Amino acid sequence: MSLLSFRGGVHPPHYKEATERCKVEKAKEPTRVVIPLQQHIGAPCEAVVKVGDKVKVGQKIGEAKAFVCAPVHSSVSGEVKQITKMLAPTGEAQCVVIESDGLNEVHESVKPKGDLANLSAKEIIEIVKEAGIVGMGGATFPTHVKLSVPPDKNVDTIILNGAECEPYLTADHRLMLENPESIVFGLRAMMKGTNVSKAYIGIENNKPDAIESMKNAAKEYNEIEVVGLQTKYPQGAEKQLIYACTKREVPSGGLPMEAGVIVNNVATASAIGNAIKTGMPLIERICTITGKGIKEPKNLLIKVGTSIKEIIEQCGGYNGTPGKLILGGPMMGHAQYTDEICSTKGTSGILVFTPEEARLPEPKACIRCGKCVEICPAFLQPIYVSAYSLNNMYDTAEKYRALDCIECGSCSFICPSKRPLLQSIRVAKREIIAKKRKSK
Amino acid sequence: MENRLIASSSPHIRADESVNKIMRDVVIALLPATLAGVYFFRMGAVKVILAAVIAAVLTEAAIQKICKKPVTINDWSAVVTGLLLAFNVPASAPWWIPVIGSIFAIAIVKQVFGGLGHNFMNPALAARAMLLASWPVQMTAWVKPGVDAVSTATTLGMLKEGTGEVLPSLGDLIIGNVGGCIGETSALLLIIGGIYLVYRGVITPRIPVIYIGTVAVLMLIFGGFDITYMLTHVFAGGLMIGAIYMATDYASSPVTPKGQIIFALGCGILTAVIRKFGGYPEGVSYSILVMNVVAPLIDKYTSPRVFGEVK
Ligand code: SF4
Ligand code: SF4
């Protein structure tokens, strides 16, 4: 099997040993869930329940009022206690607080959607939208938007991302081992929904068992090809994955669609499969809870809205004093100030570092080693973009194509002087975009 | 407990790389050639090497103390500069030659421009050029390898002047059993050190291979396709140390891959032209220094094509 890849990238240690062999367990039923009305990129939802309402599992509690928006559903049955602004993983957000009655009564709207053969493309996309499905790799972009191909665009390929190139995380890996059929079913639904006849499932070759398992599940379908990818970060980044599988480059500043490709995470495909087969919207997901700061690392199936603190308690609690709490992986995940927040559709990992691991390295002067230039998968020169950003020369930073940065963090990772490269590039990006908005 | 959580920006893990490690690797790579220098040139070499390294480290510490900057001598970079400077001095030189050289390299070339990473020229090379201009006699008093320190000319010198002396065999040239600067004699050990640096990811083979390759091709043409002439130019003199350890100096070479190729080509062409048509038998130092000066320009005009960008 030849290994596909892209140019650039780094090789962080995997740290996956702690959980890669842990079967997915169901997390304890939460007694109370806090469900943010915005768990996706785009406009927030509007609450369609009131305080005091009884809700059931799978019942819609937030309605999407815009196109780039995904509805949210209750993950438990019980009573709405509060609708208020609270701290969520992505910042302050309007949240619906539901106290569970422990019965897990399923809402009437949750019904199997019938045979894939009898569903039209439009119906499939509608199901995806109504199920509130978003990109589950962490980016949480509403999936129905990705699948709605404008008539002037020609999409011929779907790629499922099973690379899981972030260190520590094993949620997708376990899913591919334990429920490959659901992924393939979801993929076929997407192919039908977008009228695409070719699909790849890309998996890094450090997971040979997952490659095997997916090959097996897809063997009846000639149009689906399972491909091994070189183990390298950021193999799962959208543009890099497209290049690895198809050798096509997404135009700078453009969407994957412009290269004729749609990329989705394997977990997203599985959620789609689930939504069609059972009718259950996206209310739970697999999450890897790991790191030296966790007593018993696990892969858990957790309901959206469960408190992170409770989840960590189920994993034996903290191993000593925690130094850093990260939602997502160590390369692109978000560090949190507190564990008193809820999990969301995008919580692929909960990673806890010891204070030792969390200590920030002291940045030194750049020694111009050129390593950041050598490894940037977007082919930027992080050394210069960052330097111009630090000097407030955002126009020059833009000329050095700051906006093409995919924020993978490889440059900061590799820099021997421990310079905060990505951090400063983000600042430049923000400034440039703000200026563009103003001048519009 | 809560407020003790560190909420910094991603990425949250960093590679196990550091400036110290890189510089220490360079020192390790230079060790075999250092030992060879000591073996061939005995106490003369020991004296020059120690003087250069100690002066470099002390100067760095003193300047940083005076400027109230953090003292960074434990990052090994001053050791590298001192060692490289010593490599470029004949073993017969009096002790104060390397001392002045190191002080100049660190104080003027490195620290005045802001320290590690900011020097636009290779400090050791700039110092060598200064020494050569100021004390030409001491800087070219070559000796034959061995205890007695019999004076001799360098191989390239013999080749240039056509003195009629018997040229050393290629084997001696490669092993380093010839007259010349302390560290530039053993091509073989310098190459082994270079391979170590590539293996450790400290340098890419780009600059050394293209630099040496360019000199080889041009010398083959200039010499009328005389293979021995070409090989003598490749293995004699400062080409190996220059191409592997000096032209790859981070601060004074381009950071873009394309820029590095142009830079190395430029070094190679200049070296060959100086050796063939110029007044010096050598040419490596001046070639690299000249290319150092244009490196920022090269960098500017060789921005890589961004992923997905149509140029
Ligand atoms: S990796 Fe760091 S030290 Fe090296 S060139 Fe880039 S910013 Fe400078
Ligand atoms: S500049 Fe952006 S795209 Fe390039 S390595 Fe850094 S974070 Fe990744």
PDB file of N, CA, C and O in Angstrom, chain B residues 114-135:
ATOM      1  N   GLY B 114      22.768  42.523  17.707  1.00  0.00           N
ATOM      2  CA  GLY B 114      21.626  42.061  18.480  1.00  0.00           C
ATOM      3  C   GLY B 114      21.729  40.633  18.962  1.00  0.00           C
ATOM      4  O   GLY B 114      20.770  40.082  19.476  1.00  0.00           O
ATOM      5  N   GLY B 115      22.859  40.007  18.775  1.00  0.00           N
ATOM      6  CA  GLY B 115      23.043  38.660  19.329  1.00  0.00           C
ATOM      7  C   GLY B 115      22.639  37.563  18.380  1.00  0.00           C
ATOM      8  O   GLY B 115      22.377  37.795  17.196  1.00  0.00           O
ATOM      9  N   LEU B 116      22.570  36.366  18.935  1.00  0.00           N
ATOM     10  CA  LEU B 116      22.320  35.163  18.160  1.00  0.00           C
ATOM     11  C   LEU B 116      21.106  35.328  17.234  1.00  0.00           C
ATOM     12  O   LEU B 116      20.047  35.731  17.664  1.00  0.00           O
ATOM     13  N   GLY B 117      21.307  35.048  15.975  1.00  0.00           N
ATOM     14  CA  GLY B 117      20.192  35.129  15.045  1.00  0.00           C
ATOM     15  C   GLY B 117      20.119  36.442  14.301  1.00  0.00           C
ATOM     16  O   GLY B 117      19.423  36.577  13.310  1.00  0.00           O
ATOM     17  N   HIS B 118      20.856  37.452  14.781  1.00  0.00           N
ATOM     18  CA  HIS B 118      20.759  38.764  14.145  1.00  0.00           C
ATOM     19  C   HIS B 118      21.991  39.152  13.341  1.00  0.00           C
ATOM     20  O   HIS B 118      21.992  40.167  12.660  1.00  0.00           O
ATOM     21  N   ASN B 119      23.056  38.357  13.475  1.00  0.00           N
ATOM     22  CA  ASN B 119      24.269  38.699  12.737  1.00  0.00           C
ATOM     23  C   ASN B 119      24.054  38.396  11.261  1.00  0.00           C
ATOM     24  O   ASN B 119      23.670  37.299  10.902  1.00  0.00           O
ATOM     25  N   PHE B 120      24.292  39.398  10.422  1.00  0.00           N
ATOM     26  CA  PHE B 120      24.011  39.147   9.005  1.00  0.00           C
ATOM     27  C   PHE B 120      25.194  38.500   8.312  1.00  0.00           C
ATOM     28  O   PHE B 120      25.121  38.104   7.166  1.00  0.00           O
ATOM     29  N   MET B 121      26.328  38.421   9.026  1.00  0.00           N
ATOM     30  CA  MET B 121      27.475  37.714   8.479  1.00  0.00           C
ATOM     31  C   MET B 121      27.853  36.627   9.455  1.00  0.00           C
ATOM     32  O   MET B 121      27.591  36.718  10.648  1.00  0.00           O
ATOM     33  N   ASN B 122      28.515  35.621   8.946  1.00  0.00           N
ATOM     34  CA  ASN B 122      29.008  34.585   9.835  1.00  0.00           C
ATOM     35  C   ASN B 122      30.128  35.167  10.690  1.00  0.00           C
ATOM     36  O   ASN B 122      31.132  35.628  10.160  1.00  0.00           O
ATOM     37  N   PRO B 123      29.987  35.199  12.011  1.00  0.00           N
ATOM     38  CA  PRO B 123      30.973  35.872  12.864  1.00  0.00           C
ATOM     39  C   PRO B 123      32.384  35.323  12.681  1.00  0.00           C
ATOM     40  O   PRO B 123      33.343  36.093  12.569  1.00  0.00           O
ATOM     41  N   ALA B 124      32.524  34.015  12.631  1.00  0.00           N
ATOM     42  CA  ALA B 124      33.856  33.425  12.529  1.00  0.00           C
ATOM     43  C   ALA B 124      34.521  33.810  11.211  1.00  0.00           C
ATOM     44  O   ALA B 124      35.707  34.137  11.163  1.00  0.00           O
ATOM     45  N   LEU B 125      33.723  33.813  10.151  1.00  0.00           N
ATOM     46  CA  LEU B 125      34.298  34.155   8.842  1.00  0.00           C
ATOM     47  C   LEU B 125      34.686  35.617   8.755  1.00  0.00           C
ATOM     48  O   LEU B 125      35.738  35.969   8.214  1.00  0.00           O
ATOM     49  N   ALA B 126      33.810  36.462   9.282  1.00  0.00           N
ATOM     50  CA  ALA B 126      34.110  37.893   9.249  1.00  0.00           C
ATOM     51  C   ALA B 126      35.392  38.147  10.035  1.00  0.00           C
ATOM     52  O   ALA B 126      36.255  38.930   9.622  1.00  0.00           O
ATOM     53  N   ALA B 127      35.527  37.463  11.173  1.00  0.00           N
ATOM     54  CA  ALA B 127      36.725  37.650  11.987  1.00  0.00           C
ATOM     55  C   ALA B 127      37.957  37.156  11.233  1.00  0.00           C
ATOM     56  O   ALA B 127      39.025  37.775  11.280  1.00  0.00           O
ATOM     57  N   ARG B 128      37.803  36.066  10.542  1.00  0.00           N
ATOM     58  CA  ARG B 128      38.937  35.547   9.802  1.00  0.00           C
ATOM     59  C   ARG B 128      39.386  36.550   8.727  1.00  0.00           C
ATOM     60  O   ARG B 128      40.577  36.811   8.556  1.00  0.00           O
ATOM     61  N   ALA B 129      38.396  37.117   8.035  1.00  0.00           N
ATOM     62  CA  ALA B 129      38.732  38.082   6.993  1.00  0.00           C
ATOM     63  C   ALA B 129      39.464  39.270   7.602  1.00  0.00           C
ATOM     64  O   ALA B 129      40.448  39.772   7.052  1.00  0.00           O
ATOM     65  N   MET B 130      39.006  39.697   8.784  1.00  0.00           N
ATOM     66  CA  MET B 130      39.641  40.833   9.458  1.00  0.00           C
ATOM     67  C   MET B 130      41.085  40.468   9.830  1.00  0.00           C
ATOM     68  O   MET B 130      42.019  41.249   9.597  1.00  0.00           O
ATOM     69  N   LEU B 131      41.252  39.278  10.393  1.00  0.00           N
ATOM     70  CA  LEU B 131      42.600  38.864  10.802  1.00  0.00           C
ATOM     71  C   LEU B 131      43.537  38.781   9.602  1.00  0.00           C
ATOM     72  O   LEU B 131      44.685  39.216   9.649  1.00  0.00           O
ATOM     73  N   LEU B 132      43.010  38.243   8.526  1.00  0.00           N
ATOM     74  CA  LEU B 132      43.834  38.054   7.336  1.00  0.00           C
ATOM     75  C   LEU B 132      44.285  39.405   6.772  1.00  0.00           C
ATOM     76  O   LEU B 132      45.418  39.567   6.323  1.00  0.00           O
ATOM     77  N   ALA B 133      43.384  40.374   6.854  1.00  0.00           N
ATOM     78  CA  ALA B 133      43.733  41.692   6.333  1.00  0.00           C
ATOM     79  C   ALA B 133      44.724  42.394   7.245  1.00  0.00           C
ATOM     80  O   ALA B 133      45.602  43.131   6.792  1.00  0.00           O
ATOM     81  N   SER B 134      44.610  42.158   8.567  1.00  0.00           N
ATOM     82  CA  SER B 134      45.456  42.888   9.508  1.00  0.00           C
ATOM     83  C   SER B 134      46.800  42.214   9.761  1.00  0.00           C
ATOM     84  O   SER B 134      47.808  42.870   9.958  1.00  0.00           O
ATOM     85  N   TRP B 135      46.805  40.893   9.827  1.00  0.00           N
ATOM     86  CA  TRP B 135      48.046  40.179  10.111  1.00  0.00           C
ATOM     87  C   TRP B 135      48.303  39.101   9.050  1.00  0.00           C
ATOM     88  O   TRP B 135      48.285  37.906   9.351  1.00  0.00           O
TER      89      TRP B 135
END
